[in-house]
PDB file of C-alpha atoms in Angstrom:
ATOM      1  CA  TYR A   1      13.265 -18.444  -0.998  1.00  0.00           C
ATOM      2  CA  THR A   2      10.883 -19.723  -4.140  1.00  0.00           C
ATOM      3  CA  GLU A   3      10.921 -17.726  -7.852  1.00  0.00           C
ATOM      4  CA  GLU A   4       7.646 -16.676  -7.159  1.00  0.00           C
ATOM      5  CA  GLU A   5       8.822 -14.779  -3.710  1.00  0.00           C
ATOM      6  CA  LYS A   6      10.926 -13.148  -5.679  1.00  0.00           C
ATOM      7  CA  ASN A   7       9.077 -12.225  -8.208  1.00  0.00           C
ATOM      8  CA  GLY A   8       5.962 -10.790  -4.912  1.00  0.00           C
ATOM      9  CA  LEU A   9       9.045  -9.020  -3.081  1.00  0.00           C
ATOM     10  CA  LEU A  10      10.303  -6.903  -6.518  1.00  0.00           C
ATOM     11  CA  ILE A  11       6.066  -6.370  -6.549  1.00  0.00           C
ATOM     12  CA  THR A  12       4.994  -4.990  -3.563  1.00  0.00           C
ATOM     13  CA  LEU A  13       8.625  -3.037  -3.521  1.00  0.00           C
ATOM     14  CA  GLN A  14       7.419  -0.511  -6.825  1.00  0.00           C
ATOM     15  CA  GLU A  15       3.138  -1.584  -5.247  1.00  0.00           C
ATOM     16  CA  GLU A  16       4.813   0.037  -2.010  1.00  0.00           C
ATOM     17  CA  LYS A  17       6.442   3.112  -3.745  1.00  0.00           C
ATOM     18  CA  ALA A  18       3.376   3.883  -5.574  1.00  0.00           C
ATOM     19  CA  ALA A  19       1.339   4.736  -2.448  1.00  0.00           C
ATOM     20  CA  TYR A  20       4.554   6.620  -1.378  1.00  0.00           C
ATOM     21  CA  ASP A  21       4.570   8.808  -4.688  1.00  0.00           C
ATOM     22  CA  PHE A  22       0.807   9.256  -5.216  1.00  0.00           C
ATOM     23  CA  TYR A  23       0.662  10.155  -0.907  1.00  0.00           C
ATOM     24  CA  LYS A  24       3.557  13.050  -1.278  1.00  0.00           C
ATOM     25  CA  THR A  25       1.967  14.677  -4.391  1.00  0.00           C
ATOM     26  CA  MET A  26      -1.672  14.516  -3.059  1.00  0.00           C
ATOM     27  CA  PHE A  27      -0.113  15.857   0.376  1.00  0.00           C
ATOM     28  CA  GLU A  28       1.538  18.535  -1.645  1.00  0.00           C
ATOM     29  CA  LYS A  29      -1.435  19.503  -3.680  1.00  0.00           C
ATOM     30  CA  TYR A  30      -4.056  19.492  -0.663  1.00  0.00           C
ATOM     31  CA  ASN A  31      -2.266  19.561   2.236  1.00  0.00           C
ATOM     32  CA  GLN A  32      -3.494  17.120   4.642  1.00  0.00           C
ATOM     33  CA  LYS A  33      -2.499  15.579   7.663  1.00  0.00           C
ATOM     34  CA  VAL A  34      -3.821  11.709   6.123  1.00  0.00           C
ATOM     35  CA  PHE A  35      -1.897  12.266   3.419  1.00  0.00           C
ATOM     36  CA  GLY A  36       0.654  13.393   4.502  1.00  0.00           C
ATOM     37  CA  ASN A  37       1.524  10.630   8.180  1.00  0.00           C
ATOM     38  CA  ILE A  38       0.585   7.103   5.457  1.00  0.00           C
ATOM     39  CA  MET A  39       3.840   8.962   2.628  1.00  0.00           C
ATOM     40  CA  GLU A  40       5.028   7.792   5.557  1.00  0.00           C
ATOM     41  CA  ALA A  41       4.641   5.053   6.978  1.00  0.00           C
ATOM     42  CA  GLU A  42       4.884   3.809   2.915  1.00  0.00           C
ATOM     43  CA  ASN A  43       8.852   5.325   3.322  1.00  0.00           C
ATOM     44  CA  THR A  44       9.009   3.019   6.161  1.00  0.00           C
ATOM     45  CA  HIS A  45       7.314  -0.367   4.484  1.00  0.00           C
ATOM     46  CA  MET A  46       9.329   0.760   1.240  1.00  0.00           C
ATOM     47  CA  GLN A  47      12.870   0.274   3.215  1.00  0.00           C
ATOM     48  CA  HIS A  48      11.275  -3.400   5.259  1.00  0.00           C
ATOM     49  CA  VAL A  49      10.748  -4.839   2.014  1.00  0.00           C
ATOM     50  CA  MET A  50      13.541  -3.773   0.626  1.00  0.00           C
ATOM     51  CA  ASN A  51      15.924  -4.828   4.191  1.00  0.00           C
ATOM     52  CA  VAL A  52      14.316  -8.151   3.284  1.00  0.00           C
ATOM     53  CA  LEU A  53      15.153  -8.102  -0.142  1.00  0.00           C
ATOM     54  CA  ASN A  54      19.308  -7.126   1.070  1.00  0.00           C
ATOM     55  CA  GLN A  55      18.707 -10.108   3.612  1.00  0.00           C
ATOM     56  CA  LEU A  56      17.550 -12.447   1.511  1.00  0.00           C
ATOM     57  CA  ASN A  57      20.534 -11.194  -1.254  1.00  0.00           C
ATOM     58  CA  ILE A  58      17.940  -9.526  -3.713  1.00  0.00           C
ATOM     59  CA  ASP A  59      18.759  -7.672  -6.299  1.00  0.00           C
ATOM     60  CA  TYR A  60      16.314  -4.847  -6.524  1.00  0.00           C
ATOM     61  CA  SER A  61      18.742  -2.731  -8.394  1.00  0.00           C
ATOM     62  CA  GLY A  62      16.144  -3.345 -11.645  1.00  0.00           C
ATOM     63  CA  ILE A  63      13.740  -1.302 -10.086  1.00  0.00           C
ATOM     64  CA  ASP A  64      13.041   2.306 -10.398  1.00  0.00           C
ATOM     65  CA  LEU A  65      13.119   4.725  -7.396  1.00  0.00           C
ATOM     66  CA  THR A  66      13.227   7.171 -10.007  1.00  0.00           C
ATOM     67  CA  PRO A  67       9.069   9.150  -8.647  1.00  0.00           C
ATOM     68  CA  GLY A  68       6.672   8.201 -10.816  1.00  0.00           C
ATOM     69  CA  LYS A  69       8.073   5.542 -12.359  1.00  0.00           C
ATOM     70  CA  PHE A  70       7.692   1.931 -12.150  1.00  0.00           C
ATOM     71  CA  THR A  71       9.175  -1.503 -14.475  1.00  0.00           C
ATOM     72  CA  ASP A  72       5.869  -3.374 -13.421  1.00  0.00           C
ATOM     73  CA  LYS A  73       3.263  -2.816 -16.682  1.00  0.00           C
ATOM     74  CA  ASN A  74       0.522  -2.910 -14.191  1.00  0.00           C
ATOM     75  CA  VAL A  75       1.613  -0.729 -10.680  1.00  0.00           C
ATOM     76  CA  ASN A  76       2.258   2.094 -13.735  1.00  0.00           C
ATOM     77  CA  SER A  77      -0.932   1.477 -15.046  1.00  0.00           C
ATOM     78  CA  MET A  78      -2.911   2.127 -11.129  1.00  0.00           C
ATOM     79  CA  TYR A  79      -0.349   4.757  -9.976  1.00  0.00           C
ATOM     80  CA  GLU A  80      -1.193   6.170 -13.065  1.00  0.00           C
ATOM     81  CA  GLU A  81      -5.134   5.657 -12.637  1.00  0.00           C
ATOM     82  CA  MET A  82      -4.818   7.265  -8.923  1.00  0.00           C
ATOM     83  CA  MET A  83      -3.464  10.358  -9.587  1.00  0.00           C
ATOM     84  CA  LYS A  84      -6.069  11.379 -12.743  1.00  0.00           C
ATOM     85  CA  ILE A  85      -8.447  10.239 -10.316  1.00  0.00           C
ATOM     86  CA  GLY A  86      -6.909  11.984  -7.570  1.00  0.00           C
ATOM     87  CA  GLY A  87      -6.614  15.497  -9.229  1.00  0.00           C
ATOM     88  CA  PHE A  88     -10.164  16.104  -9.556  1.00  0.00           C
ATOM     89  CA  SER A  89     -10.568  16.613  -5.964  1.00  0.00           C
ATOM     90  CA  TYR A  90      -9.520  15.936  -2.323  1.00  0.00           C
ATOM     91  CA  SER A  91     -12.700  13.736  -1.932  1.00  0.00           C
ATOM     92  CA  ASP A  92     -11.892  11.780  -5.003  1.00  0.00           C
ATOM     93  CA  ALA A  93      -7.870  11.037  -3.529  1.00  0.00           C
ATOM     94  CA  LEU A  94      -9.267   9.450  -1.256  1.00  0.00           C
ATOM     95  CA  ARG A  95     -11.238   7.635  -3.326  1.00  0.00           C
ATOM     96  CA  ALA A  96      -8.662   7.065  -5.354  1.00  0.00           C
ATOM     97  CA  ALA A  97      -6.136   5.387  -1.590  1.00  0.00           C
ATOM     98  CA  ALA A  98      -8.872   3.347  -0.360  1.00  0.00           C
ATOM     99  CA  ARG A  99      -9.296   1.701  -4.439  1.00  0.00           C
ATOM    100  CA  TYR A 100      -5.117   1.342  -3.993  1.00  0.00           C
ATOM    101  CA  GLU A 101      -4.932   0.199  -0.096  1.00  0.00           C
ATOM    102  CA  GLU A 102      -7.723  -2.531  -0.813  1.00  0.00           C
ATOM    103  CA  ASN A 103      -6.050  -4.162  -3.977  1.00  0.00           C
ATOM    104  CA  ASP A 104      -2.987  -3.441  -1.794  1.00  0.00           C
ATOM    105  CA  ILE A 105      -4.982  -5.934   0.311  1.00  0.00           C
ATOM    106  CA  SER A 106      -5.416  -8.772  -1.911  1.00  0.00           C
ATOM    107  CA  ASP A 107      -2.192  -8.570  -3.190  1.00  0.00           C
ATOM    108  CA  LEU A 108       0.129  -8.678  -0.104  1.00  0.00           C
ATOM    109  CA  ARG A 109      -3.263 -11.884   1.032  1.00  0.00           C
ATOM    110  CA  LEU A 110      -2.478 -12.779  -2.388  1.00  0.00           C
ATOM    111  CA  TYR A 111       2.177 -12.510  -1.991  1.00  0.00           C
ATOM    112  CA  ARG A 112       1.927 -13.720   1.811  1.00  0.00           C
ATOM    113  CA  SER A 113      -0.724 -17.028   0.030  1.00  0.00           C
ATOM    114  CA  LYS A 114       2.360 -18.319  -2.075  1.00  0.00           C
ATOM    115  CA  ALA A 115       5.713 -17.880   0.504  1.00  0.00           C
ATOM    116  CA  GLU A 116       7.534 -19.856   2.463  1.00  0.00           C
ATOM    117  CA  ASN A 117       9.892 -18.221   3.849  1.00  0.00           C
ATOM    118  CA  LYS A 118       9.698 -17.230   7.468  1.00  0.00           C
ATOM    119  CA  ASN A 119      10.912 -12.958   6.835  1.00  0.00           C
ATOM    120  CA  ILE A 120       8.562 -12.838   3.679  1.00  0.00           C
ATOM    121  CA  THR A 121       5.676 -14.192   5.911  1.00  0.00           C
ATOM    122  CA  ASP A 122       6.837 -11.443   8.246  1.00  0.00           C
ATOM    123  CA  LEU A 123       6.436  -8.565   6.083  1.00  0.00           C
ATOM    124  CA  TYR A 124       4.053 -10.312   3.956  1.00  0.00           C
ATOM    125  CA  ASP A 125       1.599  -9.686   7.603  1.00  0.00           C
ATOM    126  CA  CYS A 126       2.737  -7.257   8.677  1.00  0.00           C
ATOM    127  CA  LEU A 127       2.607  -4.911   5.902  1.00  0.00           C
ATOM    128  CA  GLU A 128      -1.026  -5.987   6.190  1.00  0.00           C
ATOM    129  CA  ASN A 129      -2.056  -4.707   9.161  1.00  0.00           C
ATOM    130  CA  ALA A 130       0.332  -1.393   8.235  1.00  0.00           C
ATOM    131  CA  THR A 131      -3.068  -1.384   5.156  1.00  0.00           C
ATOM    132  CA  LYS A 132      -5.853  -2.245   6.288  1.00  0.00           C
ATOM    133  CA  ASN A 133      -5.529   0.747   8.824  1.00  0.00           C
ATOM    134  CA  HIS A 134      -4.888   2.620   6.027  1.00  0.00           C
ATOM    135  CA  MET A 135      -7.961   1.510   4.787  1.00  0.00           C
ATOM    136  CA  ARG A 136      -9.528   2.408   8.301  1.00  0.00           C
ATOM    137  CA  ALA A 137      -8.374   6.148   7.349  1.00  0.00           C
ATOM    138  CA  PHE A 138      -8.850   6.438   4.082  1.00  0.00           C
ATOM    139  CA  ALA A 139     -12.762   5.392   5.126  1.00  0.00           C
ATOM    140  CA  ARG A 140     -12.929   7.743   8.270  1.00  0.00           C
ATOM    141  CA  ASN A 141     -11.511  11.194   5.704  1.00  0.00           C
ATOM    142  CA  LEU A 142     -14.231   9.996   3.232  1.00  0.00           C
ATOM    143  CA  LYS A 143     -16.639   9.923   5.835  1.00  0.00           C
ATOM    144  CA  SER A 144     -16.338  12.909   6.851  1.00  0.00           C
ATOM    145  CA  GLU A 145     -17.559  14.631   2.631  1.00  0.00           C
ATOM    146  CA  ASP A 146     -20.526  12.363   3.902  1.00  0.00           C
ATOM    147  CA  ILE A 147     -18.646   9.616   1.546  1.00  0.00           C
ATOM    148  CA  VAL A 148     -19.062   5.756   1.975  1.00  0.00           C
ATOM    149  CA  TYR A 149     -16.572   3.654   0.768  1.00  0.00           C
ATOM    150  CA  LYS A 150     -18.417   1.017  -1.416  1.00  0.00           C
ATOM    151  CA  PRO A 151     -15.209  -1.810  -1.249  1.00  0.00           C
ATOM    152  CA  ILE A 152     -14.951  -3.192  -5.206  1.00  0.00           C
ATOM    153  CA  ILE A 153     -12.003  -5.622  -4.630  1.00  0.00           C
ATOM    154  CA  LEU A 154     -12.348  -7.294  -0.836  1.00  0.00           C
ATOM    155  CA  SER A 155     -15.833  -8.326   0.262  1.00  0.00           C
ATOM    156  CA  GLU A 156     -18.047  -6.493   2.023  1.00  0.00           C
ATOM    157  CA  GLU A 157     -17.763  -8.230   4.363  1.00  0.00           C
ATOM    158  CA  GLU A 158     -14.179  -8.628   4.570  1.00  0.00           C
ATOM    159  CA  TYR A 159     -14.201  -4.801   3.888  1.00  0.00           C
ATOM    160  CA  ASN A 160     -16.485  -4.542   7.276  1.00  0.00           C
ATOM    161  CA  GLN A 161     -14.944  -6.403   9.302  1.00  0.00           C
ATOM    162  CA  ILE A 162     -11.404  -3.794   8.660  1.00  0.00           C
ATOM    163  CA  ILE A 163     -12.820  -1.057   9.783  1.00  0.00           C
ATOM    164  CA  ASN A 164     -14.343  -2.414  12.151  1.00  0.00           C
ATOM    165  CA  SER A 165     -11.615  -3.384  13.627  1.00  0.00           C
ATOM    166  CA  LYS A 166      -8.768  -1.569  15.703  1.00  0.00           C
ATOM    167  CA  ASN A 167      -6.017  -0.656  14.365  1.00  0.00           C
ATOM    168  CA  GLN A 168      -2.872  -2.672  14.679  1.00  0.00           C
ATOM    169  CA  PRO A 169       0.661  -2.107  14.813  1.00  0.00           C
ATOM    170  CA  GLY A 170       1.629  -1.383  11.481  1.00  0.00           C
ATOM    171  CA  ASP A 171       5.529  -0.844  11.981  1.00  0.00           C
ATOM    172  CA  CYS A 172       6.528  -4.494  12.931  1.00  0.00           C
ATOM    173  CA  PHE A 173      10.486  -3.893  12.721  1.00  0.00           C
ATOM    174  CA  GLN A 174      10.376  -0.963  14.781  1.00  0.00           C
ATOM    175  CA  MET A 175      12.024   1.362  12.344  1.00  0.00           C
ATOM    176  CA  LYS A 176      11.415   4.977  13.856  1.00  0.00           C
TER     177      LYS A 176
END
């Protein structure tokens, strides 16, 4: 693996953890199934990333696994913004979640485009499928609140393609 692949994996681990931490907090606050289900999925994704890191003998002991703590400044900023927005209302928490998943899709595609190691590319493909599933779930829940989510990071065409497609297996490595 390259240094760039290693760094991508370490950031991905933090991004999955940020999603888990946020969804766990929102589930506790709003007691809505969508946050509980996706929180569990994010925990599985963290395990997938840690498994690949372990397979490649990449040390991730420098990653703070304390809830709400992140070594990467960008991940920390995104998490703090999600927490601020999500604290206003259930609808705002859904919006923050959809935005985060949209950002995650963009990041996963970027890291995937720079990876050559098959373990790493397979991981990113798996995580992108799962992230699209999450995007669809949040969009559905927003729609039930009479809110139409508008993408900011992905193009309208990319977003609509995701929303109008069927769910994909999100646990590609069959950990459950």
